[in-house]
mmCIF file of C-alpha atoms in Angstrom:
data_model
loop_
_atom_site.group_PDB
_atom_site.id
_atom_site.type_symbol
_atom_site.label_atom_id
_atom_site.label_comp_id
_atom_site.label_asym_id
_atom_site.label_seq_id
_atom_site.Cartn_x
_atom_site.Cartn_y
_atom_site.Cartn_z
ATOM 1 C CA MET A 5 -12.300 16.322 -24.287
ATOM 2 C CA PRO A 6 -12.106 18.481 -20.844
ATOM 3 C CA HIS A 7 -14.279 15.300 -19.679
ATOM 4 C CA GLN A 8 -10.717 13.292 -21.028
ATOM 5 C CA ILE A 9 -8.466 15.588 -19.448
ATOM 6 C CA ALA A 10 -10.176 15.102 -15.969
ATOM 7 C CA ASN A 11 -10.449 11.412 -16.212
ATOM 8 C CA THR A 12 -6.391 11.307 -16.950
ATOM 9 C CA ARG A 13 -5.927 14.001 -14.256
ATOM 10 C CA PHE A 14 -7.849 12.097 -11.334
ATOM 11 C CA SER A 15 -6.482 8.326 -12.902
ATOM 12 C CA SER A 16 -5.565 7.825 -9.227
ATOM 13 C CA ILE A 17 -9.404 7.221 -8.161
ATOM 14 C CA LYS A 18 -9.199 3.442 -8.058
ATOM 15 C CA SER A 19 -12.646 3.167 -6.047
ATOM 16 C CA LEU A 20 -14.901 5.445 -3.574
ATOM 17 C CA ARG A 21 -12.759 4.787 -0.525
ATOM 18 C CA GLY A 22 -9.629 5.416 -2.520
ATOM 19 C CA GLY A 23 -11.007 8.744 -3.833
ATOM 20 C CA ALA A 24 -12.499 10.012 -0.990
ATOM 21 C CA THR A 25 -9.620 9.435 0.881
ATOM 22 C CA GLN A 26 -7.216 11.180 -1.628
ATOM 23 C CA ALA A 27 -9.756 14.312 -1.041
ATOM 24 C CA VAL A 28 -9.160 14.379 2.348
ATOM 25 C CA LEU A 29 -5.967 14.116 2.535
ATOM 26 C CA SER A 30 -5.054 16.906 0.066
ATOM 27 C CA ALA A 31 -3.995 20.042 1.587
ATOM 28 C CA ASP A 32 -4.728 21.649 -1.755
ATOM 29 C CA LEU A 33 -7.986 23.146 -1.281
ATOM 30 C CA ASP A 34 -8.820 23.496 -5.233
ATOM 31 C CA LEU A 35 -7.906 20.139 -5.546
ATOM 32 C CA LYS A 36 -9.708 18.765 -2.837
ATOM 33 C CA THR A 37 -13.020 19.909 -3.921
ATOM 34 C CA GLU A 38 -12.229 18.695 -7.288
ATOM 35 C CA LEU A 39 -11.222 15.158 -6.209
ATOM 36 C CA ALA A 40 -14.437 15.477 -3.833
ATOM 37 C CA GLN A 41 -16.800 16.261 -7.126
ATOM 38 C CA GLU A 42 -15.053 13.925 -9.335
ATOM 39 C CA THR A 43 -15.195 10.669 -7.152
ATOM 40 C CA ALA A 44 -19.041 11.714 -6.728
ATOM 41 C CA ARG A 45 -19.476 11.776 -10.336
ATOM 42 C CA ARG A 46 -17.654 8.455 -11.012
ATOM 43 C CA TRP A 47 -19.699 6.894 -8.029
ATOM 44 C CA PHE A 48 -22.802 7.967 -9.518
ATOM 45 C CA ALA A 49 -21.951 7.182 -12.884
ATOM 46 C CA ARG A 50 -21.347 3.416 -11.319
ATOM 47 C CA THR A 51 -17.418 3.383 -12.734
ATOM 48 C CA LEU A 52 -16.133 2.952 -9.103
ATOM 49 C CA SER A 53 -16.000 -0.114 -6.723
ATOM 50 C CA LEU A 54 -16.394 0.710 -2.665
ATOM 51 C CA ARG A 55 -13.344 -0.271 -1.658
ATOM 52 C CA SER A 56 -9.867 -1.271 -2.958
ATOM 53 C CA PRO A 57 -6.787 -2.930 -1.468
ATOM 54 C CA LEU A 58 -4.696 0.082 -3.098
ATOM 55 C CA ASP A 59 -6.698 2.291 -1.056
ATOM 56 C CA PRO A 60 -4.820 5.062 1.003
ATOM 57 C CA PRO A 61 -4.923 4.812 4.699
ATOM 58 C CA LEU A 62 -7.584 7.402 6.295
ATOM 59 C CA PRO A 63 -5.763 10.386 8.329
ATOM 60 C CA ASP A 64 -6.808 11.414 11.649
ATOM 61 C CA ARG A 65 -6.794 14.933 10.360
ATOM 62 C CA PRO A 66 -7.868 16.228 6.796
ATOM 63 C CA GLY A 67 -5.054 17.726 4.716
ATOM 64 C CA ARG A 68 -4.945 21.571 5.480
ATOM 65 C CA PRO A 69 -2.916 24.586 3.904
ATOM 66 C CA ASP A 70 -0.752 26.437 6.863
ATOM 67 C CA LYS A 71 -3.546 29.073 7.245
ATOM 68 C CA PRO A 72 -5.793 29.492 8.874
ATOM 69 C CA GLU A 73 -4.926 29.726 12.444
ATOM 70 C CA LEU A 74 -6.781 27.224 14.582
ATOM 71 C CA VAL A 75 -7.734 28.308 17.430
ATOM 72 C CA PRO A 76 -10.395 27.824 20.498
ATOM 73 C CA PRO A 77 -14.031 28.699 19.591
ATOM 74 C CA LYS A 78 -13.706 31.511 22.602
ATOM 75 C CA ASN A 79 -10.914 33.243 21.096
ATOM 76 C CA MET A 80 -13.143 33.940 18.250
ATOM 77 C CA GLU A 81 -13.952 37.541 17.703
ATOM 78 C CA LYS A 82 -17.410 38.916 17.177
ATOM 79 C CA ARG A 83 -17.932 41.728 14.670
ATOM 80 C CA SER A 84 -20.880 43.557 13.210
ATOM 81 C CA LEU A 85 -22.239 42.871 9.940
ATOM 82 C CA HIS A 86 -23.166 46.346 9.101
ATOM 83 C CA THR A 87 -18.949 46.299 8.566
ATOM 84 C CA LEU A 88 -17.156 45.117 5.202
ATOM 85 C CA LYS A 89 -15.082 43.628 8.121
ATOM 86 C CA GLY A 90 -17.651 42.127 9.682
ATOM 87 C CA ARG A 91 -19.345 40.871 6.645
ATOM 88 C CA ILE A 92 -15.730 38.974 5.527
ATOM 89 C CA ALA A 93 -15.537 37.853 9.134
ATOM 90 C CA LEU A 94 -18.827 35.908 8.720
ATOM 91 C CA LEU A 95 -17.737 34.590 5.159
ATOM 92 C CA HIS A 96 -14.716 33.587 6.450
ATOM 93 C CA ALA A 97 -16.215 31.508 9.208
ATOM 94 C CA LEU A 98 -18.338 29.729 6.774
ATOM 95 C CA ALA A 99 -15.918 28.935 4.292
ATOM 96 C CA HIS A 100 -14.298 27.225 7.304
ATOM 97 C CA ILE A 101 -17.524 25.368 7.836
ATOM 98 C CA GLU A 102 -17.949 24.404 4.610
ATOM 99 C CA LEU A 103 -14.240 23.047 4.435
ATOM 100 C CA ASN A 104 -14.955 20.856 7.268
ATOM 101 C CA ALA A 105 -18.628 19.907 5.964
ATOM 102 C CA VAL A 106 -16.494 18.290 2.740
ATOM 103 C CA ASP A 107 -14.156 16.804 4.610
ATOM 104 C CA LEU A 108 -16.518 15.376 6.753
ATOM 105 C CA ALA A 109 -18.902 13.833 4.425
ATOM 106 C CA LEU A 110 -15.889 12.163 2.538
ATOM 107 C CA ASP A 111 -14.701 10.986 6.120
ATOM 108 C CA ILE A 112 -18.484 9.386 6.779
ATOM 109 C CA VAL A 113 -17.749 7.413 3.374
ATOM 110 C CA ALA A 114 -14.253 6.221 3.505
ATOM 111 C CA ARG A 115 -14.444 5.254 7.315
ATOM 112 C CA PHE A 116 -17.434 3.332 7.023
ATOM 113 C CA THR A 117 -17.337 1.334 3.657
ATOM 114 C CA THR A 118 -16.959 -1.922 5.827
ATOM 115 C CA GLU A 119 -20.302 -0.610 7.627
ATOM 116 C CA GLY A 120 -22.967 -3.224 5.803
ATOM 117 C CA VAL A 121 -25.100 -0.331 4.552
ATOM 118 C CA PRO A 122 -27.002 -0.127 0.880
ATOM 119 C CA HIS A 123 -24.975 1.706 -1.704
ATOM 120 C CA SER A 124 -27.850 4.410 -1.406
ATOM 121 C CA PHE A 125 -26.173 5.368 1.906
ATOM 122 C CA PHE A 126 -22.990 6.336 0.235
ATOM 123 C CA ASP A 127 -24.983 7.905 -3.067
ATOM 124 C CA GLY A 128 -26.138 10.244 -0.087
ATOM 125 C CA TRP A 129 -23.030 11.093 1.064
ATOM 126 C CA MET A 130 -21.335 11.313 -1.637
ATOM 127 C CA GLN A 131 -24.006 14.283 -2.956
ATOM 128 C CA VAL A 132 -23.446 16.213 0.162
ATOM 129 C CA ALA A 133 -19.927 16.130 -0.262
ATOM 130 C CA PHE A 134 -20.676 17.487 -3.692
ATOM 131 C CA GLU A 135 -22.812 20.250 -2.606
ATOM 132 C CA GLU A 136 -20.132 21.237 0.250
ATOM 133 C CA ALA A 137 -17.600 21.319 -2.237
ATOM 134 C CA LYS A 138 -19.663 23.820 -4.114
ATOM 135 C CA HIS A 139 -20.465 26.132 -1.309
ATOM 136 C CA PHE A 140 -16.956 26.224 -0.169
ATOM 137 C CA ARG A 141 -15.853 27.423 -3.530
ATOM 138 C CA MET A 142 -18.946 30.051 -3.709
ATOM 139 C CA ILE A 143 -17.895 31.408 -0.859
ATOM 140 C CA ARG A 144 -14.396 31.389 -1.368
ATOM 141 C CA VAL A 145 -14.959 33.184 -5.128
ATOM 142 C CA ARG A 146 -17.231 35.881 -2.589
ATOM 143 C CA LEU A 147 -14.540 36.711 -0.338
ATOM 144 C CA ARG A 148 -12.110 37.068 -3.045
ATOM 145 C CA GLU A 149 -14.535 39.486 -4.389
ATOM 146 C CA LEU A 150 -14.478 41.544 -1.044
ATOM 147 C CA GLY A 151 -10.518 41.924 -1.194
ATOM 148 C CA ALA A 152 -10.026 38.477 0.681
ATOM 149 C CA GLU A 153 -9.132 35.068 0.983
ATOM 150 C CA TYR A 154 -9.715 31.699 3.015
ATOM 151 C CA GLY A 155 -7.032 31.805 5.610
ATOM 152 C CA ASP A 156 -6.259 35.541 6.132
ATOM 153 C CA LEU A 157 -8.517 34.922 9.827
ATOM 154 C CA PRO A 158 -8.194 32.556 12.492
ATOM 155 C CA ALA A 159 -10.507 29.950 12.294
ATOM 156 C CA HIS A 160 -11.701 27.507 15.234
ATOM 157 C CA ASP A 161 -11.289 23.430 15.134
ATOM 158 C CA GLY A 162 -14.401 22.397 16.830
ATOM 159 C CA LEU A 163 -16.257 20.780 14.136
ATOM 160 C CA TRP A 164 -13.077 18.135 13.318
ATOM 161 C CA GLN A 165 -13.068 17.488 17.132
ATOM 162 C CA ALA A 166 -16.752 16.215 17.005
ATOM 163 C CA ALA A 167 -15.941 13.906 14.003
ATOM 164 C CA HIS A 168 -12.891 12.536 15.769
ATOM 165 C CA SER A 169 -14.475 11.744 19.024
ATOM 166 C CA THR A 170 -17.365 9.988 16.925
ATOM 167 C CA ARG A 171 -14.664 7.660 14.327
ATOM 168 C CA ASN A 172 -15.553 4.549 15.694
ATOM 169 C CA ASP A 173 -19.237 4.263 15.682
ATOM 170 C CA LEU A 174 -21.503 5.528 12.539
ATOM 171 C CA THR A 175 -24.579 5.793 15.000
ATOM 172 C CA ALA A 176 -22.910 8.690 16.900
ATOM 173 C CA ARG A 177 -21.470 10.398 13.961
ATOM 174 C CA LEU A 178 -25.075 10.609 12.240
ATOM 175 C CA ALA A 179 -25.702 11.959 15.740
ATOM 176 C CA VAL A 180 -23.437 14.256 16.387
ATOM 177 C CA VAL A 181 -22.403 15.530 12.660
ATOM 178 C CA PRO A 182 -25.680 15.995 10.564
ATOM 179 C CA LEU A 183 -28.245 15.560 13.598
ATOM 180 C CA ILE A 184 -26.595 18.338 15.832
ATOM 181 C CA LEU A 185 -23.762 20.644 13.839
ATOM 182 C CA GLU A 186 -25.268 20.909 10.500
ATOM 183 C CA ALA A 187 -28.944 21.019 11.705
ATOM 184 C CA ARG A 188 -27.421 24.049 13.802
ATOM 185 C CA GLY A 189 -26.774 25.896 10.139
ATOM 186 C CA LEU A 190 -31.066 25.388 9.428
ATOM 187 C CA ASP A 191 -31.390 27.220 12.874
ATOM 188 C CA VAL A 192 -28.772 30.639 11.903
ATOM 189 C CA THR A 193 -28.801 30.706 8.183
ATOM 190 C CA PRO A 194 -32.082 32.404 7.606
ATOM 191 C CA VAL A 195 -31.231 35.158 10.450
ATOM 192 C CA LEU A 196 -27.906 35.709 9.251
ATOM 193 C CA GLN A 197 -29.513 36.058 5.506
ATOM 194 C CA ALA A 198 -31.702 38.469 6.505
ATOM 195 C CA LYS A 199 -29.325 40.635 8.021
ATOM 196 C CA MET A 200 -26.801 40.251 4.934
ATOM 197 C CA ARG A 201 -29.821 41.592 3.001
ATOM 198 C CA GLU A 202 -30.105 44.383 5.298
ATOM 199 C CA THR A 203 -26.526 45.680 4.676
ATOM 200 C CA GLY A 204 -27.488 45.276 0.875
ATOM 201 C CA ASP A 205 -25.295 42.603 0.122
ATOM 202 C CA THR A 206 -27.543 40.815 -1.729
ATOM 203 C CA LYS A 207 -24.819 38.536 -3.550
ATOM 204 C CA SER A 208 -23.604 37.061 -0.214
ATOM 205 C CA ALA A 209 -27.355 36.710 0.961
ATOM 206 C CA ASP A 210 -28.220 34.408 -2.210
ATOM 207 C CA ILE A 211 -25.238 31.968 -1.601
ATOM 208 C CA LEU A 212 -26.438 31.505 1.868
ATOM 209 C CA ASP A 213 -29.499 30.823 0.349
ATOM 210 C CA VAL A 214 -28.380 28.092 -1.621
ATOM 211 C CA ILE A 215 -26.150 26.408 1.083
ATOM 212 C CA TYR A 216 -29.569 26.856 3.559
ATOM 213 C CA ASN A 217 -31.698 24.488 0.655
ATOM 214 C CA ASP A 218 -29.239 22.242 0.324
ATOM 215 C CA GLU A 219 -28.481 21.578 3.868
ATOM 216 C CA LYS A 220 -31.931 20.439 4.234
ATOM 217 C CA GLY A 221 -31.289 17.747 2.278
ATOM 218 C CA HIS A 222 -27.746 16.934 4.131
ATOM 219 C CA VAL A 223 -29.806 16.727 7.339
ATOM 220 C CA ALA A 224 -32.472 14.582 5.646
ATOM 221 C CA VAL A 225 -29.623 12.115 4.864
ATOM 222 C CA GLY A 226 -28.362 12.091 8.247
ATOM 223 C CA ALA A 227 -31.704 11.473 9.830
ATOM 224 C CA LYS A 228 -32.741 8.737 6.930
ATOM 225 C CA TRP A 229 -29.839 6.742 7.629
ATOM 226 C CA PHE A 230 -29.567 7.428 11.869
ATOM 227 C CA ARG A 231 -33.337 6.294 11.562
ATOM 228 C CA PHE A 232 -32.129 2.986 9.371
ATOM 229 C CA LEU A 233 -29.506 2.300 12.089
ATOM 230 C CA CYS A 234 -31.989 2.754 14.842
ATOM 231 C CA ALA A 235 -34.504 0.393 13.419
ATOM 232 C CA ARG A 236 -31.941 -2.175 12.399
ATOM 233 C CA GLU A 237 -30.831 -2.404 15.957
ATOM 234 C CA LYS A 238 -34.462 -2.084 17.257
ATOM 235 C CA LYS A 239 -33.495 0.905 19.499
ATOM 236 C CA ASP A 240 -35.959 3.771 19.429
ATOM 237 C CA PRO A 241 -34.423 6.810 17.404
ATOM 238 C CA SER A 242 -34.973 9.760 19.603
ATOM 239 C CA ALA A 243 -33.898 7.800 22.574
ATOM 240 C CA THR A 244 -30.827 6.883 20.868
ATOM 241 C CA PHE A 245 -29.927 10.138 19.745
ATOM 242 C CA LYS A 246 -30.224 11.813 23.224
ATOM 243 C CA GLU A 247 -28.099 9.186 24.824
ATOM 244 C CA LEU A 248 -25.627 9.291 22.305
ATOM 245 C CA VAL A 249 -25.620 13.075 22.224
ATOM 246 C CA ARG A 250 -24.826 13.037 25.970
ATOM 247 C CA VAL A 251 -21.791 10.846 25.601
ATOM 248 C CA ASN A 252 -20.110 12.231 22.725
ATOM 249 C CA PHE A 253 -21.045 15.895 22.297
ATOM 250 C CA ARG A 254 -19.253 18.813 24.197
ATOM 251 C CA GLY A 255 -21.229 21.846 24.937
ATOM 252 C CA PRO A 256 -25.210 22.648 24.722
ATOM 253 C CA LEU A 257 -27.651 22.518 22.294
ATOM 254 C CA LYS A 258 -28.819 26.343 21.628
ATOM 255 C CA ALA A 259 -32.140 27.572 21.299
ATOM 256 C CA PRO A 260 -33.738 29.055 19.488
ATOM 257 C CA PHE A 261 -34.319 26.016 16.731
ATOM 258 C CA ASN A 262 -35.643 26.117 13.180
ATOM 259 C CA ASP A 263 -38.734 23.618 13.660
ATOM 260 C CA VAL A 264 -39.930 23.673 10.322
ATOM 261 C CA ALA A 265 -36.798 23.273 8.468
ATOM 262 C CA ARG A 266 -35.723 20.525 11.094
ATOM 263 C CA ALA A 267 -39.212 18.631 10.868
ATOM 264 C CA GLU A 268 -38.740 18.673 6.941
ATOM 265 C CA ALA A 269 -35.615 17.159 7.253
ATOM 266 C CA GLY A 270 -37.028 14.514 9.456
ATOM 267 C CA LEU A 271 -35.840 15.589 12.846
ATOM 268 C CA THR A 272 -38.645 16.484 14.922
ATOM 269 C CA PRO A 273 -38.782 17.927 18.046
ATOM 270 C CA SER A 274 -38.469 14.994 20.101
ATOM 271 C CA PHE A 275 -35.070 14.164 19.074
ATOM 272 C CA TYR A 276 -33.833 17.549 20.339
ATOM 273 C CA ARG A 277 -36.030 19.868 22.865
ATOM 274 C CA SER A 278 -35.360 18.049 26.402
ATOM 275 C CA LEU A 279 -31.682 18.341 25.290
ATOM 276 C CA VAL A 280 -31.604 21.541 25.906
ATOM 277 C CA SER A 281 -32.251 22.201 29.523
ATOM 278 C CA VAL A 282 -30.217 19.013 30.202
ATOM 279 C CA SER A 283 -26.724 20.066 28.235
ATOM 280 C CA GLN A 284 -27.497 23.699 29.834
ATOM 281 C CA SER A 285 -27.678 22.115 33.082
#
């Protein structure tokens, strides 16, 4: 019975692109994550076409509630994780990252359905969207347990700006979003996890553990398809990556890198090592 209710509720999902676009458009975050996951389920069950003439147009910006207020990254306050306020601030920042990651995965699916890539490309990105929706929900529940809510604190808009600047180039999008922004999560999450455990907040640390393990898979999806597109164009992947990062990414690539986790995901040091000095000069 619950499955039938879900089917009726989401009867507006006519295609993969349509379902992904509806989820991006939604300003109701419960609905956004439900649409993302239901579209993924239907796509995996092969009950959806790739696209339909009835699909709504993809917006320049995803649907969002009125809060949080978006501010430049430099205006974000730093707080110690040894205080409740500090842990709430970190979880709030992570919730914002995961919410953006939901929309970024959906956007890569909806925006590039005419790209001429295998269906397994969309399998990979809908799996990412499904898991990012799960992460956002987990953190939101944890914030509520700590007496807070997503939207209580300001957040920054850098992630979506990176997506917007690569909206016309799938290879550039893969370079910037999974291979820089998501890979950064592999570098910083183990440290944050350890700090959360030190403070005795094992519940939050366990959530970070789930996110960390899933993110390895997300970077791997990005690396796989980046290499695929480079091979199709007969281009060298690490040289192409460097070139695209210089053009499309503002700001330095920051060490230290989690070389082991990155390599497990197919992102070897030849991709990013030389960019540190270049982007910091």
